[in-house]
Amino acid sequence: SLSLRRVRLELRGSLSDEGEGGGKGFGVSTRLSLETMPEARLVDGFVNIRALPALQVRAGQFKTPTGRSFLVSDRRTMFAERGEIMGLNPGRQMGVMVHGRAPRNRVEYGLGAFNGEGTNRLANVNDKFMYAGRVVVAPLGGPGTAAGELLSIDEPLTFAVGYASFFGVTGPEGQEEATIGHNAEAFFHWRWVSVQGEYMWRFTDW
């Protein structure tokens, strides 16, 4: 028998020729992503405003900047299943993020404030935000995180190291829990070889 594990519908729009994530000057892009199986729910829904490649603002519901293996699209992973580290990051949240990249993606960064209550949660029980940030340095340049985990053999030698962190407090007053995470990542690609690894240290205080 054949069964479908997940079905997703994505709608994208852009007011710049280069589309989402690309371009050198001003641009506005949007994304609406709906998951229809195993149940209907909103996955991504945001507007991205680009003043320059190094200065962009994103608002809505999207992936928090917390690690390469999480930020890479499902369509561009090395393996069909993601690593268990995925369950330790905050996932998608509603919020605002400032992000950008240097020429040839030698530096990528993201810094945002989020609701912290989880996906598709508008209410904020304790009126406190979750904060997350990530910075990646690739001295030789490269295609960037969005290109995925498995690159073409035509891509030149590239390697990158990054650090991400997040802090959030959830729950009503008197029953709050604070979660802090630190994530280190490394990526290397040359010809037929692509290697990546991550290490996360996280703890929760009640």
Coordinates of C-alpha atoms in Angstrom, one line a residue:
S1 CA 0.0 0.0 0.0
L2 CA 1.0 3.6 -0.6
S3 CA 0.5 6.3 2.0
L4 CA 1.4 10.0 2.0
R5 CA 3.1 11.2 5.2
R6 CA 2.9 14.9 4.4
V7 CA 1.4 17.2 1.7
R8 CA 2.3 20.9 1.6
L9 CA 1.0 23.7 -0.6
E10 CA 3.3 26.8 -1.0
L11 CA 2.5 30.1 -2.6
R12 CA 5.2 32.6 -3.1
G13 CA 5.3 36.2 -4.5
S14 CA 8.0 38.7 -5.2
L15 CA 8.2 42.4 -6.2
S16 CA 11.8 41.9 -7.4
D17 CA 13.1 40.0 -10.3
E18 CA 15.4 37.8 -8.3
G19 CA 12.7 36.4 -6.1
E20 CA 12.8 35.5 -2.4
G21 CA 16.2 35.8 -0.8
G22 CA 18.0 37.1 -3.9
G23 CA 18.6 40.5 -5.4
K24 CA 20.9 43.4 -4.7
G25 CA 18.5 46.3 -4.1
F26 CA 15.0 46.9 -2.7
G27 CA 12.5 44.1 -2.8
V28 CA 9.5 42.6 -1.1
S29 CA 8.6 38.9 -1.1
T30 CA 5.9 36.9 0.6
R31 CA 5.4 33.2 1.4
L32 CA 2.3 31.3 2.4
S33 CA 2.8 27.6 3.2
L34 CA -0.1 25.3 4.2
E35 CA 0.3 21.7 5.4
T36 CA -2.7 19.6 4.4
M37 CA -1.6 16.2 5.9
P38 CA -1.8 14.8 8.5
E39 CA -3.9 17.8 9.4
A40 CA -4.5 21.2 7.8
R41 CA -2.4 24.0 9.4
L42 CA -0.4 27.0 8.5
V43 CA 3.3 26.4 8.4
D44 CA 4.8 29.7 7.0
G45 CA 3.2 33.0 6.5
F46 CA 5.4 36.0 6.3
V47 CA 6.5 39.2 4.4
N48 CA 10.1 39.9 3.8
I49 CA 11.3 43.4 3.0
R50 CA 14.8 43.8 1.6
A51 CA 16.5 47.2 1.6
L52 CA 19.9 45.6 0.8
P53 CA 21.1 42.0 0.9
A54 CA 22.7 42.8 4.2
L55 CA 19.6 44.5 5.7
Q56 CA 16.3 42.7 5.5
V57 CA 13.3 42.5 7.8
R58 CA 10.9 39.5 8.0
A59 CA 7.6 39.6 9.9
G60 CA 5.0 36.8 10.4
Q61 CA 5.4 33.1 11.1
F62 CA 8.6 31.5 10.0
K63 CA 11.6 29.5 11.1
T64 CA 13.6 30.9 14.0
P65 CA 17.3 31.4 13.3
T66 CA 18.5 28.5 15.3
G67 CA 20.7 26.1 13.2
R68 CA 21.5 25.0 9.7
S69 CA 19.8 21.6 9.8
F70 CA 16.5 23.3 10.8
L71 CA 16.7 26.2 8.4
V72 CA 17.3 24.1 5.3
S73 CA 14.2 23.3 3.3
D74 CA 12.7 19.8 3.4
R75 CA 13.4 19.6 -0.3
R76 CA 17.1 20.1 0.2
T77 CA 18.2 17.8 3.0
M78 CA 20.8 15.1 2.7
F79 CA 18.5 12.4 4.1
A80 CA 14.8 11.7 4.1
E81 CA 14.7 12.0 7.9
R82 CA 16.2 15.0 9.9
G83 CA 18.4 14.6 13.0
E84 CA 16.9 14.4 16.5
I85 CA 18.4 17.8 17.2
M86 CA 15.4 19.2 15.4
G87 CA 13.2 18.5 18.4
L88 CA 15.3 20.7 20.6
N89 CA 15.0 24.0 18.8
P90 CA 12.0 26.4 19.1
G91 CA 10.7 25.6 15.6
R92 CA 8.5 28.0 13.8
Q93 CA 7.3 31.1 15.7
M94 CA 5.4 34.3 15.1
G95 CA 7.7 37.3 15.3
V96 CA 10.0 39.8 13.6
M97 CA 13.5 39.2 12.5
V98 CA 16.3 41.4 11.1
H99 CA 18.6 39.3 8.8
G100 CA 21.0 39.6 5.9
R101 CA 24.1 38.3 4.1
A102 CA 27.4 39.7 2.8
P103 CA 28.5 39.2 -0.8
R104 CA 29.0 35.5 -1.7
N105 CA 27.3 34.7 1.7
R106 CA 30.6 35.1 3.5
V107 CA 28.6 36.2 6.5
E108 CA 24.9 35.3 7.2
Y109 CA 23.0 36.6 10.2
G110 CA 19.6 36.7 11.8
L111 CA 18.3 38.2 15.0
G112 CA 14.6 38.2 16.0
A113 CA 12.0 38.5 18.7
F114 CA 9.2 36.0 18.7
N115 CA 5.9 35.3 20.5
G116 CA 7.5 32.1 22.0
E117 CA 4.3 30.2 22.4
G118 CA 4.8 27.9 19.4
T119 CA 3.4 27.5 15.9
N120 CA 0.0 29.2 15.1
R121 CA -0.3 30.6 18.6
L122 CA -1.4 34.2 18.7
A123 CA -1.8 34.6 22.4
N124 CA 1.1 35.3 24.7
V125 CA 0.4 33.9 28.2
N126 CA 3.0 35.9 30.1
D127 CA 3.6 38.8 27.7
K128 CA 7.3 37.8 27.4
F129 CA 9.1 37.3 24.2
M130 CA 11.5 34.7 22.9
Y131 CA 14.8 35.9 21.4
A132 CA 16.9 34.0 18.9
G133 CA 19.9 34.8 16.8
R134 CA 22.4 33.1 14.5
V135 CA 25.6 34.1 12.7
V136 CA 27.5 32.1 10.1
V137 CA 30.9 32.8 8.6
A138 CA 32.2 31.2 5.4
P139 CA 35.6 32.7 4.6
L140 CA 35.7 31.4 1.0
G141 CA 32.1 32.3 0.3
G142 CA 29.5 29.9 -1.0
P143 CA 25.9 29.4 -1.9
G144 CA 24.6 30.0 1.6
T145 CA 22.3 28.1 3.9
A146 CA 19.3 28.2 1.6
A147 CA 21.1 26.2 -1.0
G148 CA 20.7 23.1 1.1
E149 CA 22.8 20.3 2.6
L150 CA 23.8 18.4 -0.6
L151 CA 25.5 20.7 -3.1
S152 CA 26.4 20.1 -6.8
I153 CA 29.9 18.9 -7.6
D154 CA 30.3 22.1 -9.7
E155 CA 30.1 24.2 -6.5
P156 CA 33.6 25.4 -5.5
L157 CA 35.2 24.5 -2.2
T158 CA 33.4 26.0 0.7
F159 CA 33.3 25.7 4.5
A160 CA 31.4 27.5 7.1
V161 CA 31.1 27.7 10.9
G162 CA 28.2 29.2 12.8
Y163 CA 26.7 29.9 16.2
A164 CA 23.1 30.3 17.3
S165 CA 21.3 31.0 20.6
F166 CA 17.8 31.3 21.9
F167 CA 16.1 32.3 25.1
G168 CA 12.4 32.1 25.9
V169 CA 10.0 32.1 28.9
T170 CA 6.7 30.3 28.6
G171 CA 3.8 29.6 31.0
P172 CA 1.7 31.8 33.3
E173 CA 3.2 33.8 36.2
G174 CA 4.3 31.5 39.0
Q175 CA 4.4 28.5 36.6
E176 CA 7.0 29.8 34.1
E177 CA 9.7 27.8 32.5
A178 CA 12.8 29.4 30.9
T179 CA 14.6 27.6 28.1
I180 CA 18.1 28.6 26.9
G181 CA 19.9 27.0 24.0
H182 CA 23.3 27.3 22.3
N183 CA 24.0 25.7 19.0
A184 CA 27.4 25.3 17.1
E185 CA 27.4 24.2 13.5
A186 CA 30.0 23.4 10.8
F187 CA 29.6 22.7 7.1
F188 CA 32.1 21.5 4.4
H189 CA 31.7 20.9 0.7
W190 CA 34.1 19.9 -2.0
R191 CA 33.2 18.0 -5.2
W192 CA 31.4 14.8 -4.2
V193 CA 31.8 15.4 -0.5
S194 CA 29.4 17.3 1.7
V195 CA 29.7 17.1 5.5
Q196 CA 27.9 18.9 8.2
G197 CA 27.5 18.7 12.0
E198 CA 25.8 20.4 14.9
Y199 CA 26.1 20.4 18.6
M200 CA 23.3 21.9 20.8
W201 CA 23.5 22.6 24.6
R202 CA 20.1 23.4 26.0
F203 CA 18.6 23.5 29.5
T204 CA 15.3 24.4 31.0
D205 CA 14.7 26.1 34.3
W206 CA 11.3 25.9 36.1

